[in-house]
Amino acid sequence: MREKELRIALVCFGGVSLAVYMHGISKEILKLVRASSALHAIADRQARATAQFFDRFDPHDPEFDTEAVYFELLREIGRKLELRVIVDIIAGASAGGINGTMLARAISHDLPIGKLRDLWLDNADISVILASEARAGARSKWILKPFIWGAARSGWLSLAADREVRNKLSLFLRSRWFKPPLDGARMSEFMYDALTAMEAPREPGASLLPATQRLELFVTLTDFHGYRQPIAIHDPPLIHEQEHRHVLRFSYRRGPDGEVESDFALANAPALAFAARATSSFPGAFPPARIAEIDALVSGRGAAWPTRAAFIAANFARHVEAGVDPVSCSFIDGSVLNNRPFREAIAAIQGRPAYRPVDRRIVYIEPDPTAANLRSARDIPGFFATLRAAMSDIPRNQPVADELRWIRELNQRAHRLKILIEGARPFISGLVGSVVTADLSAPITPDQIRSWREQINARVARDAGFAYQSYVRLKLIGAHDFVARTLVGLCRSTPQSLAAQAIAHIIDAWAEKSANNYAEPDGVMLHAEAAAQPLASWARLLLAFDVEYRKRRLHFLIEGLNRVYEMIDRSGFESLHPTAINDLKRAFYGRLEALHARESPARFSAATRQRVTSLFAQPLALDHAGDLAGYAQGFVNSHADAIDRLVDQLAAEIDLASTTRDLDITLATMNDTRWSAAPRRDVLVNYLGFPFWDVLTLSATTAQQAGEFNEILINRISPQDSTTLTGFNGYECLKGVRLGHFAAFFSRAYRENDYLLGRLHAIDRLIDIVCDSGQVDSRRDGIAVLALKKRAFLQVLDVEAKYLGQSTELIAALRACITALDLDDAVR
């Protein structure tokens, strides 16, 4: 049975009151992921083929509804392809940052979010979030009242024809001017309450993420004052630039042993509340957000924030290094400078291992894609329109063309890399076959694997020609960089600091002085730990610090096992069961974990830490910033012996040689009866032949990094992309788009409308995305896609009707539209 992971990197744009619409979408995304997790929790594949979602869950639990439809869709696709849906990256700005934060916490710990509906509908209201000291009294600016009522009667202000909107708009316009009218502290309370309203998971340690997988959340902020960062240039030698962009990072990870590292636990709710409050601090409407505001909230609730120091250390190191106290910094809306955080999502994709063959999608939520296109090109902008566009509208609505072109180029590189790898496979397979002459149906030992590996490494050094010289130099650059990064981490400096730049120059100068740069035209055995001849100093350096080579090799092996999945039904592979592949892949992940552990500063002894801090205790003098290379040379001349001893100590404590021996042992476990000769040989070809592939691909993977060698497809969820419900799509169907996307703050009916359509649009788009990933052909596969959509639509209306008291007419109209869907076209 073929397997695939549909991995979603979710990007959520800003949208002010359209946050309610995005909540409806994120709710459906959670339900899809929950249904997928429930299906794959059934180990017995025969039982899975007839299972129902509510076999394991209470059908009366109000948390569950459309999960059953997604479960059935994935189950039916599973008859030919086992498709698992995983959201492992979320990046959000402003209103998207709020929803991304809530969704990330729910996915990480499999939490219910039903209560968030009421929090959004009740509290995202201008009368609730208006600051008490700013609120207009009965006689405040009374002169404006006739204008507002007159505008409503004349039709000039169509929104004000709604009595609730008219009253609340009057209240808002007559409230405090020239100071933020909305209550920042109250907004912090709402965010904190939303996060803590997610009840405890049904089971301890529950998560919707598979073991070994990581979920990462990126939330954009804008630091109002910023901080000065020094930058070394030629003349003048040092300048200072003000940095205002800021990204908060949170992650969840469950290791193969079940151990969990989570920034989404309840103990970290104040940090998540700060992220949601700060990213949505719309300029002029809310006062800037400050960590001190969260401190006051936690103290006032009599609660605790045990992770506060860790949160600040992990997210504000550059502020601290610049001498700025992050607790007192003022942060405003993340969409001011980064409303569409594609780059954060893409950067997180690179280097991410794949458990099965992967269909990687970037799914972005854009609640109003027409916002930037409503102005006529013939209109000559006026004074205030020009200022507003320059300061707010254009930066917020800058098209994503640059990011989409970047992804297209990334896909082209991935495609070419796959062609390169597969094109070389026959030659490399033949090379491995000339060395591995043993009968692979018989047991193999770690010593045999080691001997084969060393013979092939020698062939690579001899046969790769000029390519080998440039390859080794690239690897040495990576090893030098690893040593420098390790020292920077042990010094507790940030990678962008002048100290980090100085250390990088020092390691380069030390390598040159110590002959640790490649300069041997004849080549020597590079990875032969047991070779009889003495190794050159550069080769010893690679054996000690080329951790990236070992990571690339493991990623390549994991990717190779994904290829083996595709071959299960072929000749020679018939007896191979997916559980054998899964077990080996799990072992590879364990080896990868061991490599990552060797990169952590916690790996090193107190004595090593002391030696590092003593050697690099002298701060970089600012007058050397313009000549870091000269400074580094002088430092190495004075401290060469100390650096030699320190590097030797680092090498001994990292102990990379043992990771290769451990991997030989892992591969020798393919001796049980589940592995026949053909699949065993395929895995060994990938392992033993990897040095040749690495010579061919290193320059390409330096740009993309090892990990998922997959093209990234892009899907959008917006009102315009949901085409099934004719008349309830397009930007005009959302009420919150009006008043500069603030309109839903003035009417509960508007919020109900947008929330409900968010759920329905998400169902429409998510089912399409799943079917596309599963290569569903309704006629061939017998899956009635439209009928499934109709069921899900009606289920949402049935469930939500009792909560959406002001949407009776809307629900009736939607029900009529859904009932009229032509089910004769359901199998198409």
Short mmCIF file of N, CA and C in Angstrom, two decimals, residues 452-536:
data_model
loop_
_atom_site.label_atom_id
_atom_site.label_comp_id
_atom_site.label_asym_id
_atom_site.label_seq_id
_atom_site.Cartn_x
_atom_site.Cartn_y
_atom_site.Cartn_z
N TRP A 452 32.93 -2.05 3.34
CA TRP A 452 32.42 -1.59 2.06
C TRP A 452 32.43 -0.06 1.98
N ARG A 453 32.02 0.57 3.06
CA ARG A 453 31.96 2.04 3.08
C ARG A 453 33.34 2.65 2.84
N GLU A 454 34.37 2.11 3.48
CA GLU A 454 35.71 2.67 3.34
C GLU A 454 36.27 2.43 1.93
N GLN A 455 35.96 1.29 1.35
CA GLN A 455 36.42 1.04 -0.02
C GLN A 455 35.80 2.04 -1.00
N ILE A 456 34.52 2.28 -0.83
CA ILE A 456 33.84 3.21 -1.75
C ILE A 456 34.29 4.64 -1.51
N ASN A 457 34.54 5.01 -0.25
CA ASN A 457 35.05 6.36 0.01
C ASN A 457 36.39 6.58 -0.69
N ALA A 458 37.23 5.54 -0.70
CA ALA A 458 38.51 5.66 -1.39
C ALA A 458 38.29 5.82 -2.89
N ARG A 459 37.30 5.13 -3.46
CA ARG A 459 37.00 5.26 -4.88
C ARG A 459 36.52 6.67 -5.21
N VAL A 460 35.74 7.25 -4.31
CA VAL A 460 35.25 8.62 -4.54
C VAL A 460 36.43 9.58 -4.62
N ALA A 461 37.33 9.48 -3.65
CA ALA A 461 38.50 10.38 -3.63
C ALA A 461 39.34 10.21 -4.88
N ARG A 462 39.40 9.00 -5.42
CA ARG A 462 40.26 8.73 -6.57
C ARG A 462 39.57 9.07 -7.89
N ASP A 463 38.27 8.80 -7.99
CA ASP A 463 37.59 8.87 -9.29
C ASP A 463 36.85 10.16 -9.56
N ALA A 464 36.60 10.97 -8.52
CA ALA A 464 35.77 12.16 -8.73
C ALA A 464 36.51 13.30 -9.39
N GLY A 465 37.83 13.24 -9.49
CA GLY A 465 38.60 14.22 -10.24
C GLY A 465 38.56 15.61 -9.63
N PHE A 466 38.52 16.61 -10.54
CA PHE A 466 38.54 18.00 -10.07
C PHE A 466 37.32 18.33 -9.20
N ALA A 467 36.19 17.65 -9.47
CA ALA A 467 34.99 17.92 -8.68
C ALA A 467 35.24 17.64 -7.21
N TYR A 468 36.12 16.67 -6.92
CA TYR A 468 36.37 16.30 -5.53
C TYR A 468 37.06 17.44 -4.78
N GLN A 469 37.94 18.14 -5.46
CA GLN A 469 38.65 19.23 -4.78
C GLN A 469 37.69 20.34 -4.35
N SER A 470 36.81 20.75 -5.25
CA SER A 470 35.85 21.80 -4.87
C SER A 470 34.86 21.28 -3.84
N TYR A 471 34.52 19.99 -3.95
CA TYR A 471 33.62 19.37 -2.97
C TYR A 471 34.21 19.41 -1.57
N VAL A 472 35.47 19.03 -1.44
CA VAL A 472 36.11 19.03 -0.12
C VAL A 472 36.19 20.45 0.42
N ARG A 473 36.48 21.41 -0.44
CA ARG A 473 36.56 22.79 0.04
C ARG A 473 35.21 23.28 0.56
N LEU A 474 34.13 22.89 -0.13
CA LEU A 474 32.80 23.24 0.37
C LEU A 474 32.54 22.61 1.73
N LYS A 475 32.93 21.35 1.88
CA LYS A 475 32.72 20.67 3.15
C LYS A 475 33.54 21.33 4.26
N LEU A 476 34.74 21.74 3.94
CA LEU A 476 35.57 22.40 4.95
C LEU A 476 34.97 23.73 5.39
N ILE A 477 34.41 24.45 4.44
CA ILE A 477 33.72 25.70 4.81
C ILE A 477 32.61 25.39 5.81
N GLY A 478 31.85 24.30 5.56
CA GLY A 478 30.80 23.91 6.49
C GLY A 478 31.33 23.51 7.85
N ALA A 479 32.47 22.78 7.87
CA ALA A 479 33.07 22.37 9.14
C ALA A 479 33.56 23.58 9.93
N HIS A 480 34.22 24.52 9.24
CA HIS A 480 34.68 25.75 9.91
C HIS A 480 33.48 26.51 10.48
N ASP A 481 32.42 26.57 9.68
CA ASP A 481 31.23 27.29 10.13
C ASP A 481 30.63 26.61 11.36
N PHE A 482 30.64 25.27 11.38
CA PHE A 482 30.10 24.54 12.52
C PHE A 482 30.91 24.84 13.79
N VAL A 483 32.24 24.83 13.68
CA VAL A 483 33.07 25.15 14.84
C VAL A 483 32.77 26.56 15.33
N ALA A 484 32.68 27.51 14.39
CA ALA A 484 32.41 28.90 14.78
C ALA A 484 31.04 29.02 15.45
N ARG A 485 30.02 28.36 14.88
CA ARG A 485 28.67 28.42 15.47
C ARG A 485 28.67 27.83 16.86
N THR A 486 29.41 26.74 17.04
CA THR A 486 29.48 26.11 18.36
C THR A 486 30.09 27.06 19.38
N LEU A 487 31.16 27.73 19.00
CA LEU A 487 31.82 28.67 19.91
C LEU A 487 30.92 29.86 20.22
N VAL A 488 30.20 30.35 19.20
CA VAL A 488 29.27 31.46 19.42
C VAL A 488 28.19 31.05 20.42
N GLY A 489 27.65 29.83 20.26
CA GLY A 489 26.63 29.35 21.18
C GLY A 489 27.15 29.21 22.59
N LEU A 490 28.39 28.70 22.73
CA LEU A 490 28.96 28.54 24.07
C LEU A 490 29.28 29.89 24.70
N CYS A 491 29.52 30.90 23.86
CA CYS A 491 29.73 32.27 24.37
C CYS A 491 28.42 32.99 24.65
N ARG A 492 27.30 32.37 24.25
CA ARG A 492 25.97 32.96 24.42
C ARG A 492 25.83 34.27 23.66
N SER A 493 26.41 34.31 22.47
CA SER A 493 26.24 35.45 21.58
C SER A 493 25.22 35.08 20.52
N THR A 494 24.68 36.08 19.85
CA THR A 494 23.74 35.82 18.75
C THR A 494 24.51 35.73 17.45
N PRO A 495 24.00 34.97 16.47
CA PRO A 495 24.72 34.81 15.21
C PRO A 495 24.95 36.11 14.45
N GLN A 496 24.12 37.15 14.72
CA GLN A 496 24.26 38.40 13.99
C GLN A 496 25.22 39.38 14.67
N SER A 497 25.73 39.04 15.83
CA SER A 497 26.54 39.99 16.59
C SER A 497 27.93 40.15 15.98
N LEU A 498 28.59 41.26 16.35
CA LEU A 498 29.97 41.46 15.92
C LEU A 498 30.88 40.39 16.48
N ALA A 499 30.60 39.94 17.70
CA ALA A 499 31.41 38.88 18.30
C ALA A 499 31.33 37.61 17.47
N ALA A 500 30.13 37.28 16.96
CA ALA A 500 29.99 36.09 16.12
C ALA A 500 30.77 36.25 14.82
N GLN A 501 30.72 37.43 14.24
CA GLN A 501 31.49 37.67 13.01
C GLN A 501 32.99 37.54 13.28
N ALA A 502 33.42 38.07 14.42
CA ALA A 502 34.84 38.00 14.76
C ALA A 502 35.28 36.54 14.95
N ILE A 503 34.46 35.74 15.64
CA ILE A 503 34.81 34.33 15.86
C ILE A 503 34.89 33.59 14.54
N ALA A 504 33.98 33.87 13.60
CA ALA A 504 34.04 33.23 12.29
C ALA A 504 35.35 33.56 11.59
N HIS A 505 35.77 34.80 11.66
CA HIS A 505 37.06 35.20 11.05
C HIS A 505 38.22 34.51 11.76
N ILE A 506 38.12 34.39 13.08
CA ILE A 506 39.20 33.76 13.85
C ILE A 506 39.36 32.29 13.44
N ILE A 507 38.24 31.57 13.29
CA ILE A 507 38.33 30.16 12.90
C ILE A 507 38.89 30.03 11.49
N ASP A 508 38.51 30.91 10.59
CA ASP A 508 39.07 30.86 9.24
C ASP A 508 40.58 31.11 9.27
N ALA A 509 41.00 32.10 10.06
CA ALA A 509 42.43 32.40 10.15
C ALA A 509 43.19 31.25 10.82
N TRP A 510 42.58 30.65 11.83
CA TRP A 510 43.22 29.50 12.49
C TRP A 510 43.36 28.32 11.53
N ALA A 511 42.33 28.07 10.72
CA ALA A 511 42.39 26.95 9.77
C ALA A 511 43.51 27.17 8.76
N GLU A 512 43.67 28.41 8.32
CA GLU A 512 44.74 28.72 7.37
C GLU A 512 46.10 28.52 8.02
N LYS A 513 46.26 28.98 9.21
CA LYS A 513 47.54 28.89 9.90
C LYS A 513 47.89 27.44 10.26
N SER A 514 46.85 26.64 10.58
CA SER A 514 47.08 25.27 11.02
C SER A 514 47.02 24.25 9.89
N ALA A 515 47.02 24.74 8.65
CA ALA A 515 46.96 23.86 7.48
C ALA A 515 45.70 23.00 7.49
N ASN A 516 44.61 23.58 7.96
CA ASN A 516 43.35 22.85 7.97
C ASN A 516 42.49 23.20 6.76
N ASN A 517 43.11 23.72 5.72
CA ASN A 517 42.43 23.96 4.46
C ASN A 517 42.94 22.96 3.43
N TYR A 518 42.07 22.57 2.50
CA TYR A 518 42.42 21.53 1.54
C TYR A 518 43.49 22.03 0.58
N ALA A 519 44.57 21.29 0.47
CA ALA A 519 45.65 21.70 -0.42
C ALA A 519 46.42 20.47 -0.91
N GLU A 520 45.71 19.37 -1.14
CA GLU A 520 46.39 18.14 -1.53
C GLU A 520 45.80 17.66 -2.85
N PRO A 521 46.43 17.97 -3.97
CA PRO A 521 45.85 17.69 -5.27
C PRO A 521 45.63 16.21 -5.55
N ASP A 522 46.37 15.33 -4.90
CA ASP A 522 46.20 13.91 -5.15
C ASP A 522 45.04 13.30 -4.38
N GLY A 523 44.56 14.01 -3.37
CA GLY A 523 43.47 13.50 -2.55
C GLY A 523 43.94 12.40 -1.63
N VAL A 524 43.24 12.23 -0.53
CA VAL A 524 43.51 11.14 0.39
C VAL A 524 42.17 10.55 0.80
N MET A 525 42.22 9.44 1.48
CA MET A 525 40.98 8.86 1.98
C MET A 525 40.36 9.80 3.00
N LEU A 526 39.14 10.18 2.71
CA LEU A 526 38.53 11.24 3.51
C LEU A 526 37.82 10.71 4.74
N HIS A 527 37.09 9.62 4.60
CA HIS A 527 36.29 9.15 5.72
C HIS A 527 36.79 7.82 6.28
N ALA A 528 37.99 7.44 5.93
CA ALA A 528 38.49 6.14 6.38
C ALA A 528 39.07 6.27 7.77
N GLU A 529 38.19 6.12 8.78
CA GLU A 529 38.65 6.27 10.15
C GLU A 529 39.75 5.26 10.50
N ALA A 530 39.71 4.08 9.84
CA ALA A 530 40.66 3.03 10.18
C ALA A 530 41.79 2.91 9.16
N ALA A 531 41.94 3.92 8.30
CA ALA A 531 42.97 3.85 7.27
C ALA A 531 44.35 3.77 7.91
N ALA A 532 45.24 3.04 7.22
CA ALA A 532 46.59 2.84 7.79
C ALA A 532 47.42 4.11 7.69
N GLN A 533 47.29 4.84 6.56
CA GLN A 533 48.14 6.01 6.40
C GLN A 533 47.62 7.16 7.26
N PRO A 534 48.53 8.05 7.68
CA PRO A 534 48.10 9.21 8.47
C PRO A 534 47.20 10.11 7.63
N LEU A 535 46.19 10.67 8.27
CA LEU A 535 45.28 11.57 7.58
C LEU A 535 45.83 12.99 7.62
N ALA A 536 45.56 13.74 6.56
CA ALA A 536 45.91 15.15 6.55
C ALA A 536 45.09 15.88 7.61
#
